[in-house]
């Protein structure tokens, strides 16, 4: 038998030896498959080998329980003589003639619909209405969105004092708003001195008080008040039913 197979010994060795080698390597392959697969690196090597620390997985950002409060819209006034808000929006054609003629540059343009629905407006803290003698805006308005009324009949809003901010609460004898206010009793009424003043000092508290049926909301007091924020501000007039002018 050995002699018979001798001529084929080389062929048999080439066939059998790979099988024997594979059988010997079998335990190593089983061990390798049982171990976890090593991580793969997108660049062929771990980044920390280049001194770049690997970034651990980040937790998802915590969601706030309540959404943030949107900023308050700016508090603005309509120009003096404006009809109530719904009618004003209907009548005003945004011609901006009132803006052009205001000598104090108090009336602003809402060209990009950011503040007052494209219509003219006044921010008292920036530049209040100075009640010019001509009352030019009212007379120039071609649509009667601004009516021509007497100074004392203007209703832009009503002033309100914040006692937490007023300097008089700290003992200072501040009278700036009082001295600035243009709505005073007629000097021809000596029988009732001060009875028509929009602002007065209440006794015995010494506090500034607003006479609501006299204040026209021009905003001069807010503009001149030295505190930050102003201790006296004008709440805008919105409609004839608005309780602030009751
Ligand atoms: S003049 Fe009258 S219509 Fe023209 S923008 Fe002023 S309020 Fe509106
Ligand atoms: S009354 Fe005179 S100062 Fe006041 S907003 Fe009209 S134009 Fe300007
Ligand atoms: S807004 Fe101020 S300054 Fe103007 S009338 Fe009223 S209290 Fe006087």
CSV table of C-alpha atoms and ligand atoms in Angstrom, one decimal:
chain,number,residue,atom,x,y,z
A,1,UNK,CA,0.0,0.0,0.0
A,2,UNK,CA,2.8,2.5,1.0
A,3,UNK,CA,4.6,1.6,-2.1
A,4,UNK,CA,1.5,2.0,-4.2
A,5,UNK,CA,0.9,5.5,-2.8
A,6,UNK,CA,4.5,6.7,-2.8
A,7,UNK,CA,4.2,8.4,-6.3
A,8,UNK,CA,1.3,10.5,-4.9
A,9,UNK,CA,2.9,11.5,-1.6
A,10,UNK,CA,3.6,15.1,-2.6
A,11,UNK,CA,0.0,15.6,-3.9
A,12,UNK,CA,-1.5,14.1,-0.7
A,13,UNK,CA,0.7,16.3,1.5
A,14,UNK,CA,-0.4,19.5,-0.3
A,15,UNK,CA,-4.1,18.5,0.2
A,16,UNK,CA,-3.9,17.3,3.8
A,17,UNK,CA,-1.5,19.9,5.4
A,18,UNK,CA,-3.8,22.9,5.0
A,19,UNK,CA,-6.6,20.8,6.6
A,20,UNK,CA,-4.3,19.9,9.5
A,21,UNK,CA,-3.2,23.5,9.9
A,22,UNK,CA,-6.8,24.7,10.0
A,23,UNK,CA,-7.7,22.1,12.6
A,24,UNK,CA,-4.8,23.3,14.8
A,25,UNK,CA,-5.9,26.9,14.5
A,26,UNK,CA,-9.5,26.1,15.4
A,27,UNK,CA,-9.2,26.8,19.3
A,28,UNK,CA,-7.6,30.3,18.6
A,29,UNK,CA,-10.5,31.2,16.2
A,30,UNK,CA,-13.1,30.2,18.7
A,31,UNK,CA,-11.4,32.4,21.4
A,32,UNK,CA,-11.2,35.4,19.0
A,33,UNK,CA,-14.9,35.1,18.1
A,34,UNK,CA,-15.9,34.9,21.7
A,35,UNK,CA,-14.2,38.2,22.5
A,36,UNK,CA,-16.0,41.6,21.8
A,37,UNK,CA,-15.2,43.3,18.6
A,38,UNK,CA,-12.6,46.0,19.1
A,39,UNK,CA,-13.9,49.6,18.3
A,40,UNK,CA,-13.3,50.8,14.8
A,41,UNK,CA,-12.0,54.3,14.3
A,42,UNK,CA,-13.0,56.5,11.4
A,43,UNK,CA,-9.5,57.7,10.8
A,44,UNK,CA,-7.9,54.3,11.3
A,45,UNK,CA,-6.6,55.1,14.8
A,46,UNK,CA,-8.1,56.5,18.1
A,47,UNK,CA,-8.0,60.3,18.2
A,48,UNK,CA,-6.5,60.4,21.7
A,49,UNK,CA,-3.3,59.0,20.1
A,50,UNK,CA,-3.0,62.5,18.5
A,51,UNK,CA,-3.6,64.2,21.8
A,52,UNK,CA,-7.2,65.0,20.9
A,53,UNK,CA,-9.4,63.8,23.8
A,54,UNK,CA,-12.3,61.7,22.7
A,55,UNK,CA,-15.6,63.4,23.4
A,56,UNK,CA,-17.9,61.3,25.7
A,57,UNK,CA,-21.6,61.1,24.6
A,58,UNK,CA,-23.4,64.2,25.8
A,59,UNK,CA,-26.8,64.0,27.5
A,60,UNK,CA,-29.7,65.7,25.6
A,61,UNK,CA,-30.2,69.3,26.9
A,62,UNK,CA,-32.9,69.5,29.5
A,63,UNK,CA,-36.1,71.0,28.3
A,64,UNK,CA,-37.5,73.9,30.4
A,65,UNK,CA,-40.7,72.9,32.1
A,66,UNK,CA,-42.4,76.1,31.1
A,67,UNK,CA,-41.6,78.0,27.8
A,68,UNK,CA,-39.9,81.3,28.2
A,69,UNK,CA,-42.2,84.3,28.6
A,70,UNK,CA,-42.2,86.4,25.4
A,71,UNK,CA,-41.1,90.0,25.8
A,72,UNK,CA,-43.8,92.5,26.5
A,73,UNK,CA,-44.8,94.5,23.5
A,74,UNK,CA,-43.7,98.1,23.6
A,75,UNK,CA,-46.1,100.5,25.4
A,76,UNK,CA,-46.9,103.2,22.9
A,77,UNK,CA,-49.4,106.0,22.6
A,78,UNK,CA,-51.4,107.1,19.6
A,79,UNK,CA,-50.9,110.7,18.5
A,80,UNK,CA,-53.1,113.3,20.3
A,81,UNK,CA,-56.7,113.6,19.0
A,82,UNK,CA,-56.7,109.9,17.9
A,83,UNK,CA,-60.1,108.4,17.7
A,84,UNK,CA,-60.5,105.1,19.7
A,85,UNK,CA,-58.3,102.3,18.6
A,86,UNK,CA,-60.6,100.2,16.4
A,87,UNK,CA,-61.7,103.3,14.5
A,88,UNK,CA,-58.2,104.6,14.3
A,89,UNK,CA,-57.0,101.4,12.6
A,90,UNK,CA,-59.9,101.8,10.1
A,91,UNK,CA,-59.4,105.5,9.4
A,92,UNK,CA,-55.6,105.9,9.4
A,93,UNK,CA,-54.2,105.4,5.9
A,94,UNK,CA,-50.6,105.6,7.1
A,95,UNK,CA,-50.0,108.7,5.0
A,96,UNK,CA,-47.7,109.9,7.8
A,97,UNK,CA,-48.6,113.5,7.3
A,98,UNK,CA,-48.8,113.8,11.1
A,99,UNK,CA,-45.3,112.6,11.4
A,100,UNK,CA,-44.0,115.2,8.9
A,101,UNK,CA,-45.6,118.2,10.7
A,102,UNK,CA,-44.8,117.3,14.3
A,103,UNK,CA,-42.3,120.0,15.5
A,104,UNK,CA,-41.1,117.8,18.4
A,105,UNK,CA,-40.6,114.7,16.2
A,106,UNK,CA,-42.7,112.9,18.8
A,107,UNK,CA,-44.7,110.9,16.3
A,108,UNK,CA,-42.9,107.9,14.8
A,109,UNK,CA,-43.4,105.7,11.8
A,110,UNK,CA,-44.0,102.0,12.2
A,111,UNK,CA,-42.8,101.3,8.7
A,112,UNK,CA,-42.0,97.6,9.3
A,113,UNK,CA,-45.1,96.8,11.4
A,114,UNK,CA,-43.0,96.2,14.5
A,115,UNK,CA,-44.8,98.3,17.1
A,116,UNK,CA,-48.1,99.8,16.2
A,117,UNK,CA,-49.6,98.0,13.2
A,118,UNK,CA,-47.9,100.3,10.7
A,119,UNK,CA,-49.7,103.3,12.1
A,120,UNK,CA,-48.1,106.4,13.8
A,121,UNK,CA,-47.2,106.1,17.4
A,122,UNK,CA,-45.5,107.9,20.3
A,123,UNK,CA,-43.1,106.4,22.9
A,124,UNK,CA,-43.4,108.9,25.8
A,125,UNK,CA,-40.1,107.9,27.4
A,126,UNK,CA,-38.3,108.7,24.1
A,127,UNK,CA,-40.0,111.8,23.0
A,128,UNK,CA,-43.5,112.8,24.3
A,129,UNK,CA,-46.0,115.1,22.7
A,130,UNK,CA,-45.2,118.7,23.8
A,131,UNK,CA,-48.7,120.0,23.0
A,132,UNK,CA,-47.5,122.4,20.4
A,133,UNK,CA,-49.6,125.5,20.1
A,134,UNK,CA,-50.6,124.6,16.6
A,135,UNK,CA,-51.7,121.0,17.4
A,136,UNK,CA,-50.3,120.5,13.9
A,137,UNK,CA,-50.9,116.7,13.6
A,138,UNK,CA,-54.6,117.0,14.2
A,139,UNK,CA,-55.1,119.7,11.7
A,140,UNK,CA,-53.1,117.9,9.0
A,141,UNK,CA,-54.7,114.5,9.3
A,142,UNK,CA,-56.7,114.1,6.1
A,143,UNK,CA,-59.0,111.3,7.2
A,144,UNK,CA,-60.0,112.5,10.7
A,145,UNK,CA,-58.2,109.6,12.3
A,146,UNK,CA,-56.9,112.5,14.5
A,147,UNK,CA,-59.7,114.9,15.5
A,148,UNK,CA,-59.1,118.5,16.2
A,149,UNK,CA,-59.7,118.9,20.0
A,150,UNK,CA,-58.7,121.3,22.6
A,151,UNK,CA,-55.6,120.6,24.6
A,152,UNK,CA,-57.6,119.6,27.7
A,153,UNK,CA,-59.8,117.2,25.7
A,154,UNK,CA,-56.8,115.1,24.4
A,155,UNK,CA,-56.9,111.5,25.7
A,156,UNK,CA,-53.7,109.7,24.9
A,157,UNK,CA,-53.6,107.9,28.2
A,158,UNK,CA,-53.4,108.3,32.0
A,159,UNK,CA,-50.4,108.7,34.2
A,160,UNK,CA,-49.8,106.3,37.0
A,161,UNK,CA,-47.3,106.6,39.9
A,162,UNK,CA,-45.2,103.7,41.1
A,163,UNK,CA,-44.6,104.4,44.8
A,164,UNK,CA,-41.9,101.8,45.0
A,165,UNK,CA,-39.8,103.9,42.6
A,166,UNK,CA,-40.8,107.5,43.5
A,167,UNK,CA,-38.0,109.5,45.1
A,168,UNK,CA,-40.5,111.2,47.4
A,169,UNK,CA,-40.9,107.9,49.2
A,170,UNK,CA,-37.2,108.1,50.2
A,171,UNK,CA,-37.6,111.6,51.7
A,172,UNK,CA,-36.5,113.6,48.7
A,173,UNK,CA,-38.5,116.6,47.7
A,174,UNK,CA,-38.6,115.7,44.0
A,175,UNK,CA,-41.2,117.8,42.1
A,176,UNK,CA,-40.0,117.3,38.5
A,177,UNK,CA,-43.1,115.6,37.2
A,178,UNK,CA,-45.3,118.2,38.9
A,179,UNK,CA,-43.4,121.1,37.5
A,180,UNK,CA,-43.3,119.5,34.0
A,181,UNK,CA,-47.0,118.8,33.7
A,182,UNK,CA,-48.7,121.2,31.4
A,183,UNK,CA,-52.2,120.6,32.6
A,184,UNK,CA,-52.7,123.2,35.4
A,185,UNK,CA,-55.8,124.9,36.7
A,186,UNK,CA,-56.6,128.2,34.9
A,187,UNK,CA,-55.0,131.1,36.8
A,188,UNK,CA,-58.4,132.8,36.4
A,189,UNK,CA,-59.9,130.5,39.0
A,190,UNK,CA,-58.5,131.7,42.3
A,191,UNK,CA,-61.5,130.2,44.2
A,192,UNK,CA,-60.3,126.7,43.5
A,193,UNK,CA,-56.5,126.9,43.2
A,194,UNK,CA,-55.0,123.7,41.8
A,195,UNK,CA,-58.4,122.0,41.4
A,196,UNK,CA,-57.8,121.2,37.7
A,197,UNK,CA,-54.1,120.2,38.0
A,198,UNK,CA,-53.4,116.8,36.5
A,199,UNK,CA,-50.8,116.2,39.2
A,200,UNK,CA,-50.8,117.3,42.8
A,201,UNK,CA,-49.2,116.6,46.2
A,202,UNK,CA,-51.5,114.8,48.5
A,203,UNK,CA,-51.6,115.9,52.1
A,204,UNK,CA,-50.7,114.6,54.6
A,205,UNK,CA,-48.9,111.7,52.8
A,206,UNK,CA,-46.8,114.1,50.6
A,207,UNK,CA,-47.3,111.6,47.7
A,208,UNK,CA,-47.7,112.6,44.0
A,209,UNK,CA,-51.3,111.9,42.9
A,210,UNK,CA,-52.8,111.9,39.4
A,211,UNK,CA,-56.1,113.6,38.8
A,212,UNK,CA,-57.4,111.1,36.3
A,213,UNK,CA,-60.1,113.2,34.7
A,214,UNK,CA,-57.6,115.9,34.1
A,215,UNK,CA,-54.5,114.0,32.9
A,216,UNK,CA,-54.4,113.9,29.0
A,217,UNK,CA,-51.5,111.3,28.8
A,218,UNK,CA,-49.0,113.5,27.0
A,219,UNK,CA,-46.1,111.7,28.7
A,220,UNK,CA,-44.0,114.7,29.6
A,221,UNK,CA,-43.9,113.6,33.2
A,222,UNK,CA,-42.7,110.1,32.2
A,223,UNK,CA,-40.1,111.6,30.0
A,224,UNK,CA,-38.6,113.9,32.7
A,225,UNK,CA,-38.9,111.5,35.7
A,226,UNK,CA,-35.2,110.9,36.8
A,227,UNK,CA,-35.7,107.3,38.1
A,228,UNK,CA,-34.8,104.3,36.0
A,229,UNK,CA,-37.4,102.9,35.2
A,230,UNK,CA,-39.6,106.0,35.5
A,231,UNK,CA,-41.7,106.2,38.6
A,232,UNK,CA,-44.5,107.8,36.7
A,233,UNK,CA,-45.6,106.3,33.4
A,234,UNK,CA,-48.5,106.8,31.0
A,235,UNK,CA,-50.9,103.9,30.5
A,236,UNK,CA,-52.2,104.2,26.9
A,237,UNK,CA,-55.8,105.1,26.3
A,238,UNK,CA,-57.5,102.2,24.3
A,239,UNK,CA,-61.2,102.7,24.2
A,240,UNK,CA,-64.0,104.8,25.6
A,241,UNK,CA,-64.8,102.0,28.0
A,242,UNK,CA,-61.2,101.8,29.2
A,243,UNK,CA,-61.4,101.9,33.0
A,244,UNK,CA,-58.2,104.0,33.3
A,245,UNK,CA,-60.1,107.1,32.3
A,246,UNK,CA,-63.1,106.4,34.5
B,1,LIG,S1,-52.1,112.0,9.3
B,1,LIG,FE1,-53.9,110.9,10.0
B,1,LIG,S2,-54.1,109.3,8.4
B,1,LIG,FE2,-52.1,110.1,8.1
B,1,LIG,S3,-50.8,108.8,9.3
B,1,LIG,FE3,-51.3,110.5,10.7
B,1,LIG,S4,-53.1,109.7,11.7
B,1,LIG,FE4,-52.9,108.4,10.0
B,2,LIG,S1,-49.7,118.1,19.3
B,2,LIG,FE1,-47.9,119.0,18.3
B,2,LIG,S2,-46.1,118.2,19.5
B,2,LIG,FE2,-47.9,116.9,20.0
B,2,LIG,S3,-47.8,115.2,18.6
B,2,LIG,FE3,-49.1,116.7,17.6
B,2,LIG,S4,-47.8,117.9,16.3
B,2,LIG,FE4,-46.5,116.8,17.8
B,3,LIG,S1,-49.2,112.6,31.2
B,3,LIG,FE1,-48.1,113.5,33.0
B,3,LIG,S2,-47.4,115.5,32.3
B,3,LIG,FE2,-49.1,114.8,30.8
B,3,LIG,S3,-51.0,115.6,31.7
B,3,LIG,FE3,-50.7,113.6,32.5
B,3,LIG,S4,-49.7,113.9,34.5
B,3,LIG,FE4,-49.4,115.8,33.3
